[in-house]
mmCIF file of C-alpha atoms and ligand atoms in Angstrom:
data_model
loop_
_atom_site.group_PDB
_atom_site.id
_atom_site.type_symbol
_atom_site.label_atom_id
_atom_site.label_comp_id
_atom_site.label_asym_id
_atom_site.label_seq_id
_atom_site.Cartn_x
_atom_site.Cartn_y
_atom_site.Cartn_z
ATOM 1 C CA UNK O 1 57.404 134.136 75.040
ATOM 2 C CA UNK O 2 56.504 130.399 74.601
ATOM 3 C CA UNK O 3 53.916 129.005 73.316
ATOM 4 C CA UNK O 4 53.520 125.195 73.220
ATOM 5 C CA UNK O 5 50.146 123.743 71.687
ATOM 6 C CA UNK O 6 48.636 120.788 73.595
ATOM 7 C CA UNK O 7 45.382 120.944 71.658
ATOM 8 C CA UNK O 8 45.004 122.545 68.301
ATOM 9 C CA UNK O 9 41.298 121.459 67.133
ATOM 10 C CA UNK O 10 37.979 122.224 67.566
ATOM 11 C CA UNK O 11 36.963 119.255 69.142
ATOM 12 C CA UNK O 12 38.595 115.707 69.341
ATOM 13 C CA UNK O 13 39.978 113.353 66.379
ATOM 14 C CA UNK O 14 42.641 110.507 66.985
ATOM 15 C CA UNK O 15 45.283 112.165 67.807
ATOM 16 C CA UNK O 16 43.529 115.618 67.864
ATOM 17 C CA UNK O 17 42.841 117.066 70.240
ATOM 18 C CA UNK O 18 41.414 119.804 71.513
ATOM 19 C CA UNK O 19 42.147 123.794 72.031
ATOM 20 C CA UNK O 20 44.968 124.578 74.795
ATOM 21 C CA UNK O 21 47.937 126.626 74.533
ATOM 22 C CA UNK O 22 50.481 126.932 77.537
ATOM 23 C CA UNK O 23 52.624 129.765 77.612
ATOM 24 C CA UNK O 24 56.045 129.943 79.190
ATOM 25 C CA UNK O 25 55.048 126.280 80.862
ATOM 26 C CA UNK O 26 52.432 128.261 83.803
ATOM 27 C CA UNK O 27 49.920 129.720 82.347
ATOM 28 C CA UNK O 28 46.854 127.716 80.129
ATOM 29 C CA UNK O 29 45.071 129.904 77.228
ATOM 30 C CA UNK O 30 41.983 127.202 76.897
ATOM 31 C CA UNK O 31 42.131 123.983 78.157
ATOM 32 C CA UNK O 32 40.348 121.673 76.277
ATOM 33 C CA UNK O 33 43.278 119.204 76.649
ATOM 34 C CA UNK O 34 45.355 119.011 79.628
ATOM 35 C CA UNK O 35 46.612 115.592 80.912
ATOM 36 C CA UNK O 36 46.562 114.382 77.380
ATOM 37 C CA UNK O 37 49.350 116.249 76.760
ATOM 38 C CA UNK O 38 51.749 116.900 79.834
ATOM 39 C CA UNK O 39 53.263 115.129 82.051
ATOM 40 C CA UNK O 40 52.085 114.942 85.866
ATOM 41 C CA UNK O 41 55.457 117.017 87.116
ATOM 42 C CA UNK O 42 54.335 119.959 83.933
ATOM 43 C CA UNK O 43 50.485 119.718 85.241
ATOM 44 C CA UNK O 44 51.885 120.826 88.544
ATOM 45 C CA UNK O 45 53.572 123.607 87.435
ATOM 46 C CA UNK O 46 50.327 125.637 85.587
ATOM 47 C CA UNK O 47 49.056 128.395 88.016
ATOM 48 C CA UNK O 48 46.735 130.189 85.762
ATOM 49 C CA UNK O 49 43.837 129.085 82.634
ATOM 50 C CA UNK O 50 42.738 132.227 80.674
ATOM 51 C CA UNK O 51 39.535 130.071 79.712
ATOM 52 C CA UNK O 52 38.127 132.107 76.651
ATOM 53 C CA UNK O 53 34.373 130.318 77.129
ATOM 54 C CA UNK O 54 32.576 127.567 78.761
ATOM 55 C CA UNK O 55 32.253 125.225 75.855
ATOM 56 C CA UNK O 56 33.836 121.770 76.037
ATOM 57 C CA UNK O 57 36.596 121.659 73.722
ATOM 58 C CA UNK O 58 38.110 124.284 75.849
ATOM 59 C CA UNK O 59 37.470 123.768 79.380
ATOM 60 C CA UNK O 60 37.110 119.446 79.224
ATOM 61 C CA UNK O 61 40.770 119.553 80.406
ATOM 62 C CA UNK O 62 40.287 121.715 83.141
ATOM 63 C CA UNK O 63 38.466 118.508 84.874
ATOM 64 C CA UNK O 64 41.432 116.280 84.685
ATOM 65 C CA UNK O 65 44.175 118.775 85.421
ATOM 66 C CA UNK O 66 42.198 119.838 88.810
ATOM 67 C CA UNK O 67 41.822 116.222 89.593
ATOM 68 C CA UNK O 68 45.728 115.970 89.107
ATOM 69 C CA UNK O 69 46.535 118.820 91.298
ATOM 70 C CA UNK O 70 44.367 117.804 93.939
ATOM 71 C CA UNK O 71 45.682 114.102 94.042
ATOM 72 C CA UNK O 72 49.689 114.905 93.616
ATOM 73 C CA UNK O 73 50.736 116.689 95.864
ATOM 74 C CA UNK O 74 50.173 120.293 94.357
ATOM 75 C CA UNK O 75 51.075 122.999 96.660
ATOM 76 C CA UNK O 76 49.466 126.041 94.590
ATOM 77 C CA UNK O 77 46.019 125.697 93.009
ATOM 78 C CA UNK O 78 45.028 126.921 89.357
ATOM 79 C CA UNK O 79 42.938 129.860 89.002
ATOM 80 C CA UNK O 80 40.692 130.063 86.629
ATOM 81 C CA UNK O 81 40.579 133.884 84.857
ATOM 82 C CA UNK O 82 38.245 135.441 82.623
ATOM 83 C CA UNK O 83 35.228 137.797 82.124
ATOM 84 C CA UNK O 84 32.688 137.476 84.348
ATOM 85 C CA UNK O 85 30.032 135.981 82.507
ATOM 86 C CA UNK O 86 32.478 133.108 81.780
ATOM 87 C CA UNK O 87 33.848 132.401 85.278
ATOM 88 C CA UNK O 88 30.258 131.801 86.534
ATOM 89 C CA UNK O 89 29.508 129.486 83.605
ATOM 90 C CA UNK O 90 32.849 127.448 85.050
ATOM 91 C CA UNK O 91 31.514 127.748 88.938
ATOM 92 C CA UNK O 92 28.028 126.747 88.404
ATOM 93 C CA UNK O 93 27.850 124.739 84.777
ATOM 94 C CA UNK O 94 31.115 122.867 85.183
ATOM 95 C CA UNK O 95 32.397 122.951 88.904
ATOM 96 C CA UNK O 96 28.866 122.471 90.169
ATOM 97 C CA UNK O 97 28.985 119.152 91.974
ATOM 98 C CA UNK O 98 26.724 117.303 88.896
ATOM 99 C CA UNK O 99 29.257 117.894 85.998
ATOM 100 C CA UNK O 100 32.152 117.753 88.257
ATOM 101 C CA UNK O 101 33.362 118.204 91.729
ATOM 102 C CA UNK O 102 33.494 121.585 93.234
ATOM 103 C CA UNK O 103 37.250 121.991 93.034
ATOM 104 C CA UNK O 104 37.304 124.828 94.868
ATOM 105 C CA UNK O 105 36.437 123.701 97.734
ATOM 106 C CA UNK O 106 38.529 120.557 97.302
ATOM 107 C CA UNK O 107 40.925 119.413 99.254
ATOM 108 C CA UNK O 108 39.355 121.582 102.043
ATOM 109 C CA UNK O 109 42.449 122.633 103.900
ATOM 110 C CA UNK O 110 44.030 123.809 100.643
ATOM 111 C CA UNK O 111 41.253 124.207 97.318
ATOM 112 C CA UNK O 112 42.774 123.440 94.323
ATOM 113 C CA UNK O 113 40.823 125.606 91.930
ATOM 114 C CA UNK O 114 40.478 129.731 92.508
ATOM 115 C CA UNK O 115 38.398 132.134 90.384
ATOM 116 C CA UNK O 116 39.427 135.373 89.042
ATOM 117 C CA UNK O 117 37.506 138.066 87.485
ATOM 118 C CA UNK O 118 39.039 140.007 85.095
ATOM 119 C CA UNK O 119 38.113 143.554 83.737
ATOM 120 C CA UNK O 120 36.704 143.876 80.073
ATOM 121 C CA UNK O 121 39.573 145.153 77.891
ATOM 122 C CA UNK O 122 41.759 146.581 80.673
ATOM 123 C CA UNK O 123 45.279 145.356 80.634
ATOM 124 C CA UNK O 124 45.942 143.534 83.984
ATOM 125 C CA UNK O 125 48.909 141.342 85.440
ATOM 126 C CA UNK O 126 48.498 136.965 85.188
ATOM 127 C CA UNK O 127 51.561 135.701 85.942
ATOM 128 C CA UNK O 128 54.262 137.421 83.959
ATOM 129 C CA UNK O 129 51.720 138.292 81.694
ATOM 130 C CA UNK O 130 50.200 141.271 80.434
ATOM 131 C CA UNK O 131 46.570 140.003 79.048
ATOM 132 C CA UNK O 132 43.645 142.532 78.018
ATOM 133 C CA UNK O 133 40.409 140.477 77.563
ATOM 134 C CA UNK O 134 37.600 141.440 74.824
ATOM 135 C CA UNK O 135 34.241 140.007 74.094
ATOM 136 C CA UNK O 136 34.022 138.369 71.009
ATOM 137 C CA UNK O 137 30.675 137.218 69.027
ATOM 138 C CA UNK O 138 30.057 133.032 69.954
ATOM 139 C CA UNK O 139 26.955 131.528 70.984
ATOM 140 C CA UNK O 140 27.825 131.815 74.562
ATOM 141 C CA UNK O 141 29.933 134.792 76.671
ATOM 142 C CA UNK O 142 33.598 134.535 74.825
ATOM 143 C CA UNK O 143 35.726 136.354 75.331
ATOM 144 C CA UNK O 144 39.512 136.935 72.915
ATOM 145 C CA UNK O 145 42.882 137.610 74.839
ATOM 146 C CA UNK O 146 45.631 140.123 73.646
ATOM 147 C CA UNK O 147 48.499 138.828 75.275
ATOM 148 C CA UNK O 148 51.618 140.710 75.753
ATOM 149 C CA UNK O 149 55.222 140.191 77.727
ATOM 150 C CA UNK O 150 56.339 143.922 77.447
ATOM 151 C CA UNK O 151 58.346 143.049 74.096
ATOM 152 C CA UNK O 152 56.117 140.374 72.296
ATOM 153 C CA UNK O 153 52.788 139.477 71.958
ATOM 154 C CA UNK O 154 49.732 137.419 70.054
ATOM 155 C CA UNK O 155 46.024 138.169 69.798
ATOM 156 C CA UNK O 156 43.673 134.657 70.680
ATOM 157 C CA UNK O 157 40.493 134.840 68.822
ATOM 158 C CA UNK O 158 38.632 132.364 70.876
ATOM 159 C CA UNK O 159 35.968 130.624 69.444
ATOM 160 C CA UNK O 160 34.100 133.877 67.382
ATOM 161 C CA UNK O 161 32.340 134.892 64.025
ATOM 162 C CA UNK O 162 33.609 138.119 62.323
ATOM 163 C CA UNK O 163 34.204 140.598 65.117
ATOM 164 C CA UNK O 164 35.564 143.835 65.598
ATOM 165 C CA UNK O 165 36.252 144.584 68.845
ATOM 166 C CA UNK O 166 39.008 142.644 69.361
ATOM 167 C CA UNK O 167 41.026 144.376 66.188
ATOM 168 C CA UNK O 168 40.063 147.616 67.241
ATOM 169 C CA UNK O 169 41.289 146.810 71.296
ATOM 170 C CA UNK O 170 45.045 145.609 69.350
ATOM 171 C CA UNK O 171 45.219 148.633 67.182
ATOM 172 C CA UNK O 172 48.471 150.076 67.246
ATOM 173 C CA UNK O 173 49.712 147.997 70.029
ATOM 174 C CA UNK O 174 53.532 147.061 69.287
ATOM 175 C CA UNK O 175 55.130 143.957 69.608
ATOM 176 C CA UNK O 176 51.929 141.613 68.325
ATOM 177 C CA UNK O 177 53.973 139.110 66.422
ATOM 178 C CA UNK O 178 50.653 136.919 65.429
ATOM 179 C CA UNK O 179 47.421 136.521 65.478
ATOM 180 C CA UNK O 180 45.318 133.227 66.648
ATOM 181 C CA UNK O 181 42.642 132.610 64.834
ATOM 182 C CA UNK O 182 40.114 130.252 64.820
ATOM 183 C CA UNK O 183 38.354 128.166 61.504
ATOM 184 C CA UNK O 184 36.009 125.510 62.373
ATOM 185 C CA UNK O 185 34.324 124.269 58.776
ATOM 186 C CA UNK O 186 35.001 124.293 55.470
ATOM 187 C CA UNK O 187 33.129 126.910 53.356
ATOM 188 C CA UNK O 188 30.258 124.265 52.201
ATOM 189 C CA UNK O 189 29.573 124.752 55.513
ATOM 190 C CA UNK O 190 28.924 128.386 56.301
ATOM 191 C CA UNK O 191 24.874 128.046 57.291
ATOM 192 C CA UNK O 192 26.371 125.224 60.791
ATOM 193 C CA UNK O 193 28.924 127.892 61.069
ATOM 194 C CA UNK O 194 26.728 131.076 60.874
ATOM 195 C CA UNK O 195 24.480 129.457 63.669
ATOM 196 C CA UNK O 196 27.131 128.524 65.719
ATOM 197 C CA UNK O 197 29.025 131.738 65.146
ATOM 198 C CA UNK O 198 32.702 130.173 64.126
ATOM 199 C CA UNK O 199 34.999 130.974 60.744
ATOM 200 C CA UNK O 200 35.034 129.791 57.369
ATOM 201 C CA UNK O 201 38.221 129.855 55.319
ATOM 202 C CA UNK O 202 35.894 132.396 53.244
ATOM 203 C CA UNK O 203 34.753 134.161 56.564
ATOM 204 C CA UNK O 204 38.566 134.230 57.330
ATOM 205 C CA UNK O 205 38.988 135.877 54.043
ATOM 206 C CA UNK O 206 36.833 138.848 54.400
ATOM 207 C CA UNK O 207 38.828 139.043 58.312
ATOM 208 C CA UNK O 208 42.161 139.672 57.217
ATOM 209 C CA UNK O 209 41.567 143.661 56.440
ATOM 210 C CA UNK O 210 40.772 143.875 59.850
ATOM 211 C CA UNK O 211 43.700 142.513 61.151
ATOM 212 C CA UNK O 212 46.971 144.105 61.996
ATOM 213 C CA UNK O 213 48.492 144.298 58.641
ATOM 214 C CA UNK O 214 51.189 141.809 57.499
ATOM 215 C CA UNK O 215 51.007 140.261 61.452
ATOM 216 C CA UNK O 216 51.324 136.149 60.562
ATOM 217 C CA UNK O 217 48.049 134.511 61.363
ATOM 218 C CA UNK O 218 47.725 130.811 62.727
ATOM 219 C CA UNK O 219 44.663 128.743 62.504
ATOM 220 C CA UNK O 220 43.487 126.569 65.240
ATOM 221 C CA UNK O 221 39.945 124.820 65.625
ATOM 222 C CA UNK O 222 38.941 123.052 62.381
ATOM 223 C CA UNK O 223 36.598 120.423 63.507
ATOM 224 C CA UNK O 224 38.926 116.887 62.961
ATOM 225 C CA UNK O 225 36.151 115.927 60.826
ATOM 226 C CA UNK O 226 36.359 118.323 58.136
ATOM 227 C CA UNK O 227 40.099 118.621 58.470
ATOM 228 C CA UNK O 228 41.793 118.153 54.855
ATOM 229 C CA UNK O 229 38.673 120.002 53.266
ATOM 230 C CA UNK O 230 39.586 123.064 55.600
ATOM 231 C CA UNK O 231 43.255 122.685 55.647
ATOM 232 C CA UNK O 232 43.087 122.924 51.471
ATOM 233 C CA UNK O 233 40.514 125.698 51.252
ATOM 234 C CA UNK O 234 42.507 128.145 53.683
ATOM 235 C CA UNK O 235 45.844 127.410 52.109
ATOM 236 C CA UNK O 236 43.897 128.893 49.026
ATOM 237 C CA UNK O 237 44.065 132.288 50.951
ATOM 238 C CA UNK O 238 46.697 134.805 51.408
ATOM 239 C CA UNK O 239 50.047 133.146 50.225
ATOM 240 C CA UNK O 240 51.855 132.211 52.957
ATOM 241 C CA UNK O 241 50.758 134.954 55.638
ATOM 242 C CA UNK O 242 47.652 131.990 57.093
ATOM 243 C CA UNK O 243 49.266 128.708 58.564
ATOM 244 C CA UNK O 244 47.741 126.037 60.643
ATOM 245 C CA UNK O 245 49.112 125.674 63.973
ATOM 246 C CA UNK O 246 50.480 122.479 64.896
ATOM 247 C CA UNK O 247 49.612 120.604 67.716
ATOM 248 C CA UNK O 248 52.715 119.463 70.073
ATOM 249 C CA UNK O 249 54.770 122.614 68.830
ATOM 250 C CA UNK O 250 56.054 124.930 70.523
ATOM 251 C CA UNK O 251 56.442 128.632 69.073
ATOM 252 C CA UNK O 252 58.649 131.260 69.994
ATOM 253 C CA UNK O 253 57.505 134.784 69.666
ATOM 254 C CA UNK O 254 60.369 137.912 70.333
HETATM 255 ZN ZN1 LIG W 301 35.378 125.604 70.415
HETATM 256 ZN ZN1 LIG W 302 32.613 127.464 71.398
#
């Protein structure tokens, strides 16, 4: 499975920007950066966007890359997957004719946005997928991904405070070769992140029992503005098992 990160922050820096992941070149996990990243001819070839939530630095993308597909040519349209609460939040808060064009009903002869509902932590088929969806605790409907190819797979936090659900849904699952996790502000900052219901490096701490054991874990979604601050408190934590993703690369997991 591939895994190349267009965005890897929780909102946008210069030269940051933010959270998308597109796996084996079709199918978007977030898409808070789209165009910014790919070319028109690799915009055309995404099918599917696991959105995790409705918030901006996930979905902002979503605008763009719709606008792409409807202007150039596309011959398939994206469809937008998740749990419910979080596909209507894309239909009627983003898609909604005042934030954006209804893109599913654009062009009319051939829409170039569908919806798809998934089922709460059932494995199901997107793409050549395997991907088992689980709430997670943010300030809106989130929900986490376990994503699996039949030999190798991640867990995607989304944006979340300390959960359990989504640990307990991978448990004993075989194949996870890392885990996603998000870390929006530095530790000085734990009452912003408590409200808003992200991680702390020290938040992130206290998360790694939970995890799968010894599973690498890769950090995505420190705020731009709090970067170094961040970046030096988690590499404080766990020797070399936490890394920060990097935006632009693309990981191989087998
Ligand atoms: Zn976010
Ligand atoms: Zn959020």
């Amino acid at each position: 499975m591939k895994i190349r990160v267009l965005g890897a922050f929780g909102g946008e820096g210069l030269g940051q920007r933010p959270s998308a992941f597109l796996v084996n070149d079709s199918i978007l996990i977030d898409a808070g950066t789209v165009s910014g990243a790919l070319s028109v001819p690799e915009q055309l070839e995404i099918e599917h966007a696991l959105v995790s939530h409705s918030h901006l630095d996930h979905v902002a993308g979503l605008g763009f890359l719709t606008e792409t597909l409807a202007c150039c040519g596309s011959d398939r349209p994206v469809t937008i997957a998740s749990l419910e609460p979080i596909v209507d939040a894309m239909r009627t808060a983003v898609f909604n004719n005042v934030v954006w064009p209804d893109f599913a009903a654009i062009p009319p002869e051939a829409p170039v946005v569908r919806y798809r509902t998934l089922v709460e932590e059932a494995e199901q088929r997107v793409g050549d997928l395997w991907v088992t969806p689980v709430p997670v605790s943010h300030t809106v409907p989130t929900s986490g991904f376990i994503i699996h190819d039949g030999n190798a797979g991640f867990i995607y936090s989304g944006d979340t405070g300390p959960t359990q659900e989504l640990w307990r849904a991978a448990k004993g699952l075989r194949g996870i070769r890392a885990v996603i996790l998000e870390c929006a502000f530095p530790n000085r900052m734990r009452k912003i992140a408590d409200l808003a219901k992200h991680m702390t490096p020290d938040l992130i701490r206290a998360e790694l029992d939970k995890l799968p054991p010894d599973v690498p874990v890769l950090i995505y979604h420190v705020k731009p503005q709090f970067y170094d601050e961040t970046a030096t408190e988690l590499s404080r934590i766990a020797g070399d098992r936490i890394t920060l993703l990097d935006q632009d690369k693309t990981y191989i997991l087998n």
